[in-house]
CSV table of C-alpha atoms and ligand atoms in Angstrom, one decimal:
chain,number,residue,atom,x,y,z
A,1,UNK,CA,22.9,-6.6,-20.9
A,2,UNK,CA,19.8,-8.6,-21.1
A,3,UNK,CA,17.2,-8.5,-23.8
A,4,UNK,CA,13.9,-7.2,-22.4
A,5,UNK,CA,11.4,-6.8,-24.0
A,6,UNK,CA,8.7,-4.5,-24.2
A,7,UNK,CA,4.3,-5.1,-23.7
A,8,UNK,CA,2.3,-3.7,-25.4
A,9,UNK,CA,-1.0,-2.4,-23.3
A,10,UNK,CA,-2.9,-0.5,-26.0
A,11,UNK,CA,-2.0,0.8,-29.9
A,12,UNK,CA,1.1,2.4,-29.6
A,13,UNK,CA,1.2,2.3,-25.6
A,14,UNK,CA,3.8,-0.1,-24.1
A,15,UNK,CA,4.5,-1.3,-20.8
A,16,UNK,CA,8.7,-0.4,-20.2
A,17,UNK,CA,9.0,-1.4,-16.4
A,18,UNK,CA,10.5,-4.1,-14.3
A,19,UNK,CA,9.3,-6.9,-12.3
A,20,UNK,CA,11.4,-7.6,-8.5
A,21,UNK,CA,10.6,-11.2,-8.0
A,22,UNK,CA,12.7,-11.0,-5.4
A,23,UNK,CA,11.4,-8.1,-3.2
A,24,UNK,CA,10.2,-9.0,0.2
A,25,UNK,CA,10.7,-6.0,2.1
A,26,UNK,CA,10.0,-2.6,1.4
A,27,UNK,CA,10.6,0.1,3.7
A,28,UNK,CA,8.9,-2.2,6.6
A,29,UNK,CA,6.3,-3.7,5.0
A,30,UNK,CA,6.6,-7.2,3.6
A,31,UNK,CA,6.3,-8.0,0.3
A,32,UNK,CA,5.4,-11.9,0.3
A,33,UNK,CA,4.8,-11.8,-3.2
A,34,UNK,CA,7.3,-9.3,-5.0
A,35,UNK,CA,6.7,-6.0,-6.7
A,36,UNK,CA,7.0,-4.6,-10.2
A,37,UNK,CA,7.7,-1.1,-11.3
A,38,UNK,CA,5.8,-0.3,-14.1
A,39,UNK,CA,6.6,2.6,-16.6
A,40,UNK,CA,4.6,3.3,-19.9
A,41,UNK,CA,6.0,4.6,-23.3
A,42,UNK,CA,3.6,6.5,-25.5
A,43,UNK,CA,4.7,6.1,-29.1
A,44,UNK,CA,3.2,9.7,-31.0
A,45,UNK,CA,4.3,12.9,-32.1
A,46,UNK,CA,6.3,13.5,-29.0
A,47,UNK,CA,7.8,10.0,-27.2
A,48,UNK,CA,6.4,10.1,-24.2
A,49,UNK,CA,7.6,7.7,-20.7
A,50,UNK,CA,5.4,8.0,-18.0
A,51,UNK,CA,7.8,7.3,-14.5
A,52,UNK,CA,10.8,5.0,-14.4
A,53,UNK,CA,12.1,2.5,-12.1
A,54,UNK,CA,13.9,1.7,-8.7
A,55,UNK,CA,17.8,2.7,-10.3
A,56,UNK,CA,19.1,-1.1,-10.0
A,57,UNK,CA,16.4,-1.8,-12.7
A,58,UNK,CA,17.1,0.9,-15.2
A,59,UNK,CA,19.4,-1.3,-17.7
A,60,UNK,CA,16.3,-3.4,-17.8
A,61,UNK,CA,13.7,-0.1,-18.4
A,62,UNK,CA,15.9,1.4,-21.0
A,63,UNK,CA,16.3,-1.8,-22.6
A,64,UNK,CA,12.5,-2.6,-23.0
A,65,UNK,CA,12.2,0.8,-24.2
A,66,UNK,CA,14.8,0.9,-26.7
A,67,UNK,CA,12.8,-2.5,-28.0
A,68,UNK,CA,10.3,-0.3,-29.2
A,69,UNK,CA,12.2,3.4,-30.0
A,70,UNK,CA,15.8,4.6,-29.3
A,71,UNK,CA,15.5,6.2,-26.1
A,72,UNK,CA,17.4,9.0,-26.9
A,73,UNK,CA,14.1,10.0,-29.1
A,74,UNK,CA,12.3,9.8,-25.7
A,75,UNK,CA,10.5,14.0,-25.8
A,76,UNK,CA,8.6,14.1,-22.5
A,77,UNK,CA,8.9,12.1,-19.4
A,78,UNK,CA,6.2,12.3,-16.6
A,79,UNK,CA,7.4,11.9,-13.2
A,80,UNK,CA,4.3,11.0,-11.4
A,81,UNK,CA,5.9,10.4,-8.0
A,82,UNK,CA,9.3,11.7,-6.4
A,83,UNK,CA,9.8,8.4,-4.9
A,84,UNK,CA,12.5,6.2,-5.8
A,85,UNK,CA,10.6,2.9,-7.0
A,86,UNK,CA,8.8,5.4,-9.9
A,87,UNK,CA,12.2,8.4,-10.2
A,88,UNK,CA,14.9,6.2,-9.6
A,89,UNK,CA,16.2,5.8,-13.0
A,90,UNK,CA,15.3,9.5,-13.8
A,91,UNK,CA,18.6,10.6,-13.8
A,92,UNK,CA,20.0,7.3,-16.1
A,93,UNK,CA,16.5,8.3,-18.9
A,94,UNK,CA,17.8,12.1,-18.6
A,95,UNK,CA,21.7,11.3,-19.7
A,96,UNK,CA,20.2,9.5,-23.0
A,97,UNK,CA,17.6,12.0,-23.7
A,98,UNK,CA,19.0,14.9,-22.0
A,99,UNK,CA,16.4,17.3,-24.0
A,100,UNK,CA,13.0,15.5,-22.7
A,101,UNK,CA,11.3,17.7,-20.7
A,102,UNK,CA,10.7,16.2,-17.4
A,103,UNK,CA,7.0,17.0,-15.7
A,104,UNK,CA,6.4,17.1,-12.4
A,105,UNK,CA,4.2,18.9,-10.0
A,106,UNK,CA,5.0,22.1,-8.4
A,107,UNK,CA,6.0,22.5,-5.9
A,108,UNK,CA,6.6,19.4,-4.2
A,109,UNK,CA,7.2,17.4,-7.5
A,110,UNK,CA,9.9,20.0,-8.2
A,111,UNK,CA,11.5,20.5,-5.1
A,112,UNK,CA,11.8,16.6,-4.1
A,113,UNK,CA,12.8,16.0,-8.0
A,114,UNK,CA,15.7,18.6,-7.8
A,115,UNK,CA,17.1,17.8,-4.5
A,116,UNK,CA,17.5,13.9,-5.5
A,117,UNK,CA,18.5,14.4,-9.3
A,118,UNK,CA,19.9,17.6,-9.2
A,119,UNK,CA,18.8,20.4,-11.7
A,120,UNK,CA,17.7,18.6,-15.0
A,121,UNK,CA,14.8,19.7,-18.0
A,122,UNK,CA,12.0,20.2,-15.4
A,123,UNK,CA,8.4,21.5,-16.5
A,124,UNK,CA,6.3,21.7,-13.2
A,125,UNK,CA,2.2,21.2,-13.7
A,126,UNK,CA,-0.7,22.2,-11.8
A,127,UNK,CA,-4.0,20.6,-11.6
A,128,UNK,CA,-6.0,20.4,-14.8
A,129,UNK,CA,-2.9,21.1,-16.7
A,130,UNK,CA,-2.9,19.4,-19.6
A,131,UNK,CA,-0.2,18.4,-22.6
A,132,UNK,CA,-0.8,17.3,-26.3
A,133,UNK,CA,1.9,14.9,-27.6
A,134,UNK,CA,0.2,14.5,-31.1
A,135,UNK,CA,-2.8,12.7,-31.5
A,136,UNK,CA,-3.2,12.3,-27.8
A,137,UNK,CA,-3.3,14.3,-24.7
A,138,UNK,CA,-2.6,14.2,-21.2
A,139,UNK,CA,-4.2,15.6,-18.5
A,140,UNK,CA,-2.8,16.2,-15.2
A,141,UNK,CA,-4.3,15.6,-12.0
A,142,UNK,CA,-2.2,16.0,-8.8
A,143,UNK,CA,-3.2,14.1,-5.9
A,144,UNK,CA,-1.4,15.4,-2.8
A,145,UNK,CA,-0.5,12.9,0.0
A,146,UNK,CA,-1.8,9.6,-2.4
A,147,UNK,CA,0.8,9.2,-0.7
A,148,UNK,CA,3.1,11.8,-0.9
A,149,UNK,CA,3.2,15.6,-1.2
A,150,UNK,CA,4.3,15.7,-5.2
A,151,UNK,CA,2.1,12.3,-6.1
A,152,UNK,CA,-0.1,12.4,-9.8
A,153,UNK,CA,-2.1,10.9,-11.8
A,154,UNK,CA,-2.3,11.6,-15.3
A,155,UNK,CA,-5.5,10.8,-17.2
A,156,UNK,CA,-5.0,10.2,-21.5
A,157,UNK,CA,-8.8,11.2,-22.5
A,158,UNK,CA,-8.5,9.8,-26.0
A,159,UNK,CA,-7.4,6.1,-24.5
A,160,UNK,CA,-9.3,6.4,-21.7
A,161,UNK,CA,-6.1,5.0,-19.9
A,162,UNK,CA,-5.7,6.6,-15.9
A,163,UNK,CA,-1.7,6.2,-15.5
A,164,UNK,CA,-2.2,5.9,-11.9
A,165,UNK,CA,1.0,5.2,-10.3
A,166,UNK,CA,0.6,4.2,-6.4
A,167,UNK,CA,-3.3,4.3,-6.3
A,168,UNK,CA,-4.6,0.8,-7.5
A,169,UNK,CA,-1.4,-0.8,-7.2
A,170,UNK,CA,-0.7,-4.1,-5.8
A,171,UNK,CA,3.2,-5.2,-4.4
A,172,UNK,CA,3.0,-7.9,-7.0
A,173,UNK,CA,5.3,-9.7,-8.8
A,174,UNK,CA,3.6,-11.6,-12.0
A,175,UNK,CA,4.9,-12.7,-15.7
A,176,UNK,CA,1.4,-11.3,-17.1
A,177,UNK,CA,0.1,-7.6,-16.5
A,178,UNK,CA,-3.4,-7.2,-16.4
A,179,UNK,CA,-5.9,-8.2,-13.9
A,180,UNK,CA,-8.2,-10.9,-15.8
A,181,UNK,CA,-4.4,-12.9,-16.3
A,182,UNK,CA,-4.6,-13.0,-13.0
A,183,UNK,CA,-6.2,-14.8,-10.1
A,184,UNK,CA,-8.6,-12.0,-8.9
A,185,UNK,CA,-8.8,-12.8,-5.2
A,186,UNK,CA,-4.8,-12.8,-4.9
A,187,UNK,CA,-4.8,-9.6,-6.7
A,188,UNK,CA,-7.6,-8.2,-4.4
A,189,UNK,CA,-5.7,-9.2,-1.4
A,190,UNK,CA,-2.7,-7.8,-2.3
A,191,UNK,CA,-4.6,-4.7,-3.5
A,192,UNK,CA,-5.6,-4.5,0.1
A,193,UNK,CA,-2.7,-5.2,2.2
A,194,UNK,CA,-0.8,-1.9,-0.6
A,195,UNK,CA,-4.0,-0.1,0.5
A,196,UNK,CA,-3.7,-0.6,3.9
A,197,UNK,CA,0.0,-0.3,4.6
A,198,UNK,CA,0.5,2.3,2.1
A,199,UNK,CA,-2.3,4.8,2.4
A,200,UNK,CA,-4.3,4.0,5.3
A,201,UNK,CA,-3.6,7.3,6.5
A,202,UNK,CA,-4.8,9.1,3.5
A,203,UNK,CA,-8.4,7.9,3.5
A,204,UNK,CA,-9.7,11.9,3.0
A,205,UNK,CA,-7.7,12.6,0.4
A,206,UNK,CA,-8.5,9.3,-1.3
A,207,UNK,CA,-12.1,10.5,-1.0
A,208,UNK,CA,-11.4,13.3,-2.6
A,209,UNK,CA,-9.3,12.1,-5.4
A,210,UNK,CA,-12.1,9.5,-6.0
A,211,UNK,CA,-14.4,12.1,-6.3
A,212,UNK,CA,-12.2,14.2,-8.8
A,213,UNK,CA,-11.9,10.6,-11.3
A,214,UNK,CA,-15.1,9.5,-10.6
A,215,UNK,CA,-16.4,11.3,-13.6
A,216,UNK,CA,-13.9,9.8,-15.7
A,217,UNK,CA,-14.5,7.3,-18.7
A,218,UNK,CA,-11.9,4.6,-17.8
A,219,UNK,CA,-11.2,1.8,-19.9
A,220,UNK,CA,-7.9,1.0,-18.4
A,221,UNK,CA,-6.1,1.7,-15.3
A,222,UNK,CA,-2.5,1.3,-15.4
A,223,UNK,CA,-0.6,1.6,-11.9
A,224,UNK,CA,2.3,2.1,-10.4
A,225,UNK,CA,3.0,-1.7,-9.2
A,226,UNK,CA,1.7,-5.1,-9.6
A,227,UNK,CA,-1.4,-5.9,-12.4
A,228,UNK,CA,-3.2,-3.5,-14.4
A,229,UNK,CA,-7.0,-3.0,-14.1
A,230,UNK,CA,-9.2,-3.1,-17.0
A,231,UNK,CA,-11.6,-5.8,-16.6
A,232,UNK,CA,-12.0,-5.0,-12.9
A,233,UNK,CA,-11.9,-1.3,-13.2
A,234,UNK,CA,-15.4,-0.9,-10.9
A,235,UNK,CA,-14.5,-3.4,-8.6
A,236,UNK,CA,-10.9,-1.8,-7.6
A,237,UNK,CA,-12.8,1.6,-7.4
A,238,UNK,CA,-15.6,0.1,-4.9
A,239,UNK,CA,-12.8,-1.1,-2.8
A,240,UNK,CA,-11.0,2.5,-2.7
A,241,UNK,CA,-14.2,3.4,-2.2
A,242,UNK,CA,-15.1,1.5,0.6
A,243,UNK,CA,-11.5,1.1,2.6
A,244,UNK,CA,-11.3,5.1,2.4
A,245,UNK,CA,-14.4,5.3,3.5
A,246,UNK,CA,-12.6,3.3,6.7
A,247,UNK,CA,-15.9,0.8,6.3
A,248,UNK,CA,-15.2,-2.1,9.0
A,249,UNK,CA,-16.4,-5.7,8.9
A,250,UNK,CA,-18.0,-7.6,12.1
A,251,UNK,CA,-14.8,-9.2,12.8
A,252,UNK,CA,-12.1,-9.4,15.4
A,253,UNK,CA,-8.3,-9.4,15.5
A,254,UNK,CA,-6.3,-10.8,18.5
A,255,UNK,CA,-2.9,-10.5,18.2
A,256,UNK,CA,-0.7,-11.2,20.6
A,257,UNK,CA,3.1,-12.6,22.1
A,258,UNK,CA,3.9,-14.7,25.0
A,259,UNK,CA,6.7,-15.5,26.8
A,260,UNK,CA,5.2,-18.9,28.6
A,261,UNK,CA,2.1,-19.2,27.1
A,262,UNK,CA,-0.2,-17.5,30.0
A,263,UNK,CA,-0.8,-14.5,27.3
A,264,UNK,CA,-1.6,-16.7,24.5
A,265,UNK,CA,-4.1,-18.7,26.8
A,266,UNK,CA,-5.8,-16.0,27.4
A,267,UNK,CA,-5.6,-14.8,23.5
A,268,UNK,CA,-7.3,-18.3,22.6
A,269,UNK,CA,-10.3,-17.6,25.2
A,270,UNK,CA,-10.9,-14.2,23.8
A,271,UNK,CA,-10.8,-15.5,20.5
A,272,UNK,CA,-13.5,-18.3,20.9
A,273,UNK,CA,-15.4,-15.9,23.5
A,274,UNK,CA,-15.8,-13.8,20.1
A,275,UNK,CA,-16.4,-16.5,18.1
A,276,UNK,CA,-18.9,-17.7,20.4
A,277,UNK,CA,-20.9,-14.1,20.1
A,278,UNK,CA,-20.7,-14.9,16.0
A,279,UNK,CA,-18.4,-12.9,15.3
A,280,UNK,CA,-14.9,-14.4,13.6
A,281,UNK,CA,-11.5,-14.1,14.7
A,282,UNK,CA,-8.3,-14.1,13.9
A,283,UNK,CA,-5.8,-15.2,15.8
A,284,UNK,CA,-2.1,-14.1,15.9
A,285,UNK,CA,1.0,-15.1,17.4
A,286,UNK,CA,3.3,-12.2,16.5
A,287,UNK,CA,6.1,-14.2,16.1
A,288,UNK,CA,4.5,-15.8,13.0
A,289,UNK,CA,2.5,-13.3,11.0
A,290,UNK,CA,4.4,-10.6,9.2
A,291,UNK,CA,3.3,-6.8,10.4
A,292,UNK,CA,1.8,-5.9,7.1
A,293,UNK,CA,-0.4,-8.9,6.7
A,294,UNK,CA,-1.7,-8.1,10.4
A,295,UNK,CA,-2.7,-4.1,9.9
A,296,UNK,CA,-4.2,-5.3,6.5
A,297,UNK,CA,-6.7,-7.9,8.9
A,298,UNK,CA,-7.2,-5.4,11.6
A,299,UNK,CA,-7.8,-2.5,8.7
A,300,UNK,CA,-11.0,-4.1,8.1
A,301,UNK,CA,-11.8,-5.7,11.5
A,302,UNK,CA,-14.0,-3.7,13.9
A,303,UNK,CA,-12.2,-5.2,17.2
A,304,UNK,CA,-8.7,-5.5,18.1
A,305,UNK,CA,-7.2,-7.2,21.4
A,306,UNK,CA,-3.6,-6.9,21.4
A,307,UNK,CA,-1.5,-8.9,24.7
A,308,UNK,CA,1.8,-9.2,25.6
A,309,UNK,CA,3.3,-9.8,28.9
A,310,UNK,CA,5.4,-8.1,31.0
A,311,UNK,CA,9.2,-7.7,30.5
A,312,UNK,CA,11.6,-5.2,31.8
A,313,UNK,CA,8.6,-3.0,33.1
A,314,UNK,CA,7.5,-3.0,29.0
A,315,UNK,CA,5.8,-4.3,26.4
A,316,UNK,CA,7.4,-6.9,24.6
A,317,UNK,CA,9.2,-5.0,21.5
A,318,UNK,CA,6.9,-7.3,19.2
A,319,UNK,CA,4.1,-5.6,20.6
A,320,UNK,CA,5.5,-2.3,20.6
A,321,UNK,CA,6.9,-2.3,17.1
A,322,UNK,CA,3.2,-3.6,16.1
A,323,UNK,CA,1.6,-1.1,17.7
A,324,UNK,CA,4.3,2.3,16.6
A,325,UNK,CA,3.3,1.1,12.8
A,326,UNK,CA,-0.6,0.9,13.4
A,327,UNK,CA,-0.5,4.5,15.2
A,328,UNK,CA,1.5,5.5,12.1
A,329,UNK,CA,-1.4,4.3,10.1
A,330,UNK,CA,-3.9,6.4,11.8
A,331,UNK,CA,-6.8,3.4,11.4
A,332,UNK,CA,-10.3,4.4,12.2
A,333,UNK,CA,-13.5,2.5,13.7
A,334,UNK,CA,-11.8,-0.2,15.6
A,335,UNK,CA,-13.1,-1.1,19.0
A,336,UNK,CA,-10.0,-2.7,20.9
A,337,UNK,CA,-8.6,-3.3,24.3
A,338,UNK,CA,-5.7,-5.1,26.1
A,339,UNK,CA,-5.0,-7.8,28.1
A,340,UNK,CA,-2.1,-10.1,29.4
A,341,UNK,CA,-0.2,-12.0,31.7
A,342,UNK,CA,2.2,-10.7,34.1
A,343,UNK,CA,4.8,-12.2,37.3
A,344,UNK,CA,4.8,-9.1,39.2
A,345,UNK,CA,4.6,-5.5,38.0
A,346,UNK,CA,2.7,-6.4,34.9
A,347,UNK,CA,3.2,-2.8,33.3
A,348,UNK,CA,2.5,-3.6,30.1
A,349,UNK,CA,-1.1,-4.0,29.8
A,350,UNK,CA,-1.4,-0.4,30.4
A,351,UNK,CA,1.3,0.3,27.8
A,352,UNK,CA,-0.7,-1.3,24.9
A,353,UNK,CA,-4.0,0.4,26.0
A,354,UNK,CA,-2.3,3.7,26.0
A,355,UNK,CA,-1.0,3.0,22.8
A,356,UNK,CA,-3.9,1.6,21.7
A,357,UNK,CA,-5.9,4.9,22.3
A,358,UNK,CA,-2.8,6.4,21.0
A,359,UNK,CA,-3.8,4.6,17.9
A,360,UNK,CA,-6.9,6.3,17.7
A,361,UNK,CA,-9.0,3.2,18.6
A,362,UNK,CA,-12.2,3.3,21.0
A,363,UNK,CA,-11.3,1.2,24.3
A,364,UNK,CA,-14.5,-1.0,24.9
A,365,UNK,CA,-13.1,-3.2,27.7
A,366,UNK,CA,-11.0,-2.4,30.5
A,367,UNK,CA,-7.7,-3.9,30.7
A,368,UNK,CA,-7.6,-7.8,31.6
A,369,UNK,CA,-5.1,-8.3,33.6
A,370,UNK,CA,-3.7,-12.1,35.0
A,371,UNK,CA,-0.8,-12.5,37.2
A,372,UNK,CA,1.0,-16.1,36.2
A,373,UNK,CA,-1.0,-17.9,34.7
A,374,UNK,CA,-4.6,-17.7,34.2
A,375,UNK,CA,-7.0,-20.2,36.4
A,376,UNK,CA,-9.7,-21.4,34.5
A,377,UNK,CA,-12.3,-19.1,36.7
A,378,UNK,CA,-10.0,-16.1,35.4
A,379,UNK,CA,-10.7,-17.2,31.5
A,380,UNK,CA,-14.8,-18.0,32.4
A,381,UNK,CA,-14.6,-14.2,33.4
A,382,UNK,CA,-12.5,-12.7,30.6
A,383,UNK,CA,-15.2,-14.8,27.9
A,384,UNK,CA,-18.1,-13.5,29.9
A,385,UNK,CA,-16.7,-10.1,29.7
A,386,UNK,CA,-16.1,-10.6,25.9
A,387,UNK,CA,-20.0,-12.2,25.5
A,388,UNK,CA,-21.1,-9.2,26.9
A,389,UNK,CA,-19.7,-6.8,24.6
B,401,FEO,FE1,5.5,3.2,-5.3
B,401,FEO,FE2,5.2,5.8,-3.2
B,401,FEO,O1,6.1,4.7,-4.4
């Protein structure tokens, strides 16, 4: 038993959820800096929870709640999204209030609620469906593939409070919840790398979500994970705005691994050769840099080299793993090409440009390709080639 506590966001409107200091991985992508699960009780007429927690966290989320209200008075419970970070303690909520009515959207809300939790007290919404629980009301706004089929937001008019569960959310683990507590560039940053590793591929129907709440009076934003937005509210929504938009900054990424250096030379020489043409680089061994900090620098970086040598007639697996996730991520407007050292068949290079183009990215240079180890003729060529870009 621990003795949680709950925040209070807004009159009668409490933050219930949980904070995973501890979380560095989740499901691939590194979490340097934590997470937190935030759910919402709505003290009115009807006791409302909006999502729950990853299940090893739900002594903690009843707790908070029950320092506000006995959760078995709990009326309505919005699910927001089937996934198990926000559902998880579903079925735990459920056994104390087994009469709340559960909302969810239909179908997917429904379907992926029921086949994880079984059959409990589900009412299934549809966009612009909307709910009084006394002096309030909520309004529902699905918002398929942000980043799942059943995802929601739900909009409280008279707050003027966007529950927004995934969308604006940071992985972020902090002892204060709201932006301006915060230091604004690490919660930017972290906004960014969620964006980018999360729902990169979703840019369209970000778009269109962003359309749907542009025209929404918003004096709070309170995700799914890490801070809450309110003094930042236009700032967030210029970002969303601008990384679903797929907007790309003069800027290069070379990312590569090495088995004896040769690659990496030539990595260095591409990254000065860019440099020199005024536009910055970053440079990455593979080895060093966490996946999910590198798609969050090339989400935003116009060109992309990627090396690796030859081994086995492949790619090195660093490379490959690097480049499966980016495809996954379906990134748009990057200009990239590949290069590398090889002893004798030197098979990879082609490997990373097809999966480069795989990727979706525009090859702008032909493969440079250096058997052993690059002469210094060989790396005057391969900045040339990059000047004239
Ligand atoms: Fe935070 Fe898609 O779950």
């Amino acid at each position: 038993m621990n003795n949680c506590k709950a925040i209070q966001i807004s009159d009668k409107i409490f933050w219930v959820g949980a904070v995973d200091w501890s979380m560095r991985n989740f499901h691939g992508y590194e979490t340097s800096r934590g997470t937190s699960y935030n759910a919402y009780l709505i003290v009115d007429d009807k006791i409302t929870l909006i999502d729950t927690a990853k299940v090893t966290f739900a002594e903690e989320l009843i707790n908070r709640i029950a320092s506000v209200v006995a959760p078995e008075k709990i009326d309505v419970v919005v699910s927001s999204h089937v996934e198990p970070d926000h559902s998880g303690a579903l079925r735990e909520v459920a056994k104390l209030a087994p009469n709340a009515e559960i909302i969810t959207t239909n179908p997917n809300g429904l379907k992926g609620l029921t086949a994880r939790y079984g059959q409990l007290n589900y009412r299934a919404v549809k966009s612009g469906d909307e709910i009084s629980i006394g002096s309030r009301t909520l309004q529902f706004v699905p918002t398929p593939m942000l980043h799942w089929p059943d995802s929601m937001v739900t909009y409280c008019p008279e707050e003027k409070i966007l529950f927004s569960n995934d969308a604006f959310g940071q992985h972020l683990a902090t002892s204060v919840r709201f932006d301006d507590e915060n230091d604004l560039a690490t919660v930017l940053a972290e906004a960014k790398k969620y964006y980018a590793n999360i729902l990169m591929p979703f840019g369209k129907q970000a778009q269109a979500a962003l359309k749907t709440l542009g025209g929404l009076e918003l004096r709070m934003i309170a995700t799914g994970h890490g801070v809450l937005w309110r003094k930042n509210i236009s700032k967030i929504l210029d970002c969303y705005r601008s990384w679903s938009a797929g907007d790309v900054d003069e800027r290069a990424v070379v990312v590569f691994d090495s088995m004896w250096h040769s690659t990496e030379i030539i990595a260095r020489t591409i990254a000065e050769a860019f440099a020199a043409k005024g536009i910055p680089a970053a440079f990455y061994d593979i080895k060093a840099t966490p996946l999910a900090d590198i798609v969050t620098d090339i989400f935003t970086s116009k060109y992309l080299a990627v090396g690796s040598p030859t081994i086995n007639n492949q790619m090195m697996p660093t490379i490959a793993a690097l480049l499966c996730y980016l495809k996954g991520l379906r990134p748009v407007n990057h200009k990239a090409f590949a290069f590398g050292s090889y002893g004798w068949g030197g098979q990879s290079i082609a490997q990373v440009e097809d999966e480069l183009k795989a990727a979706g990215c525009e090859i702008i240079l032909d493969k440079i390709r250096v058997a052993n180890v690059p002469t210094a003729k060989q790396l005057d060529d391969i900045t040339q080639k990059i000047l004239a870009l």
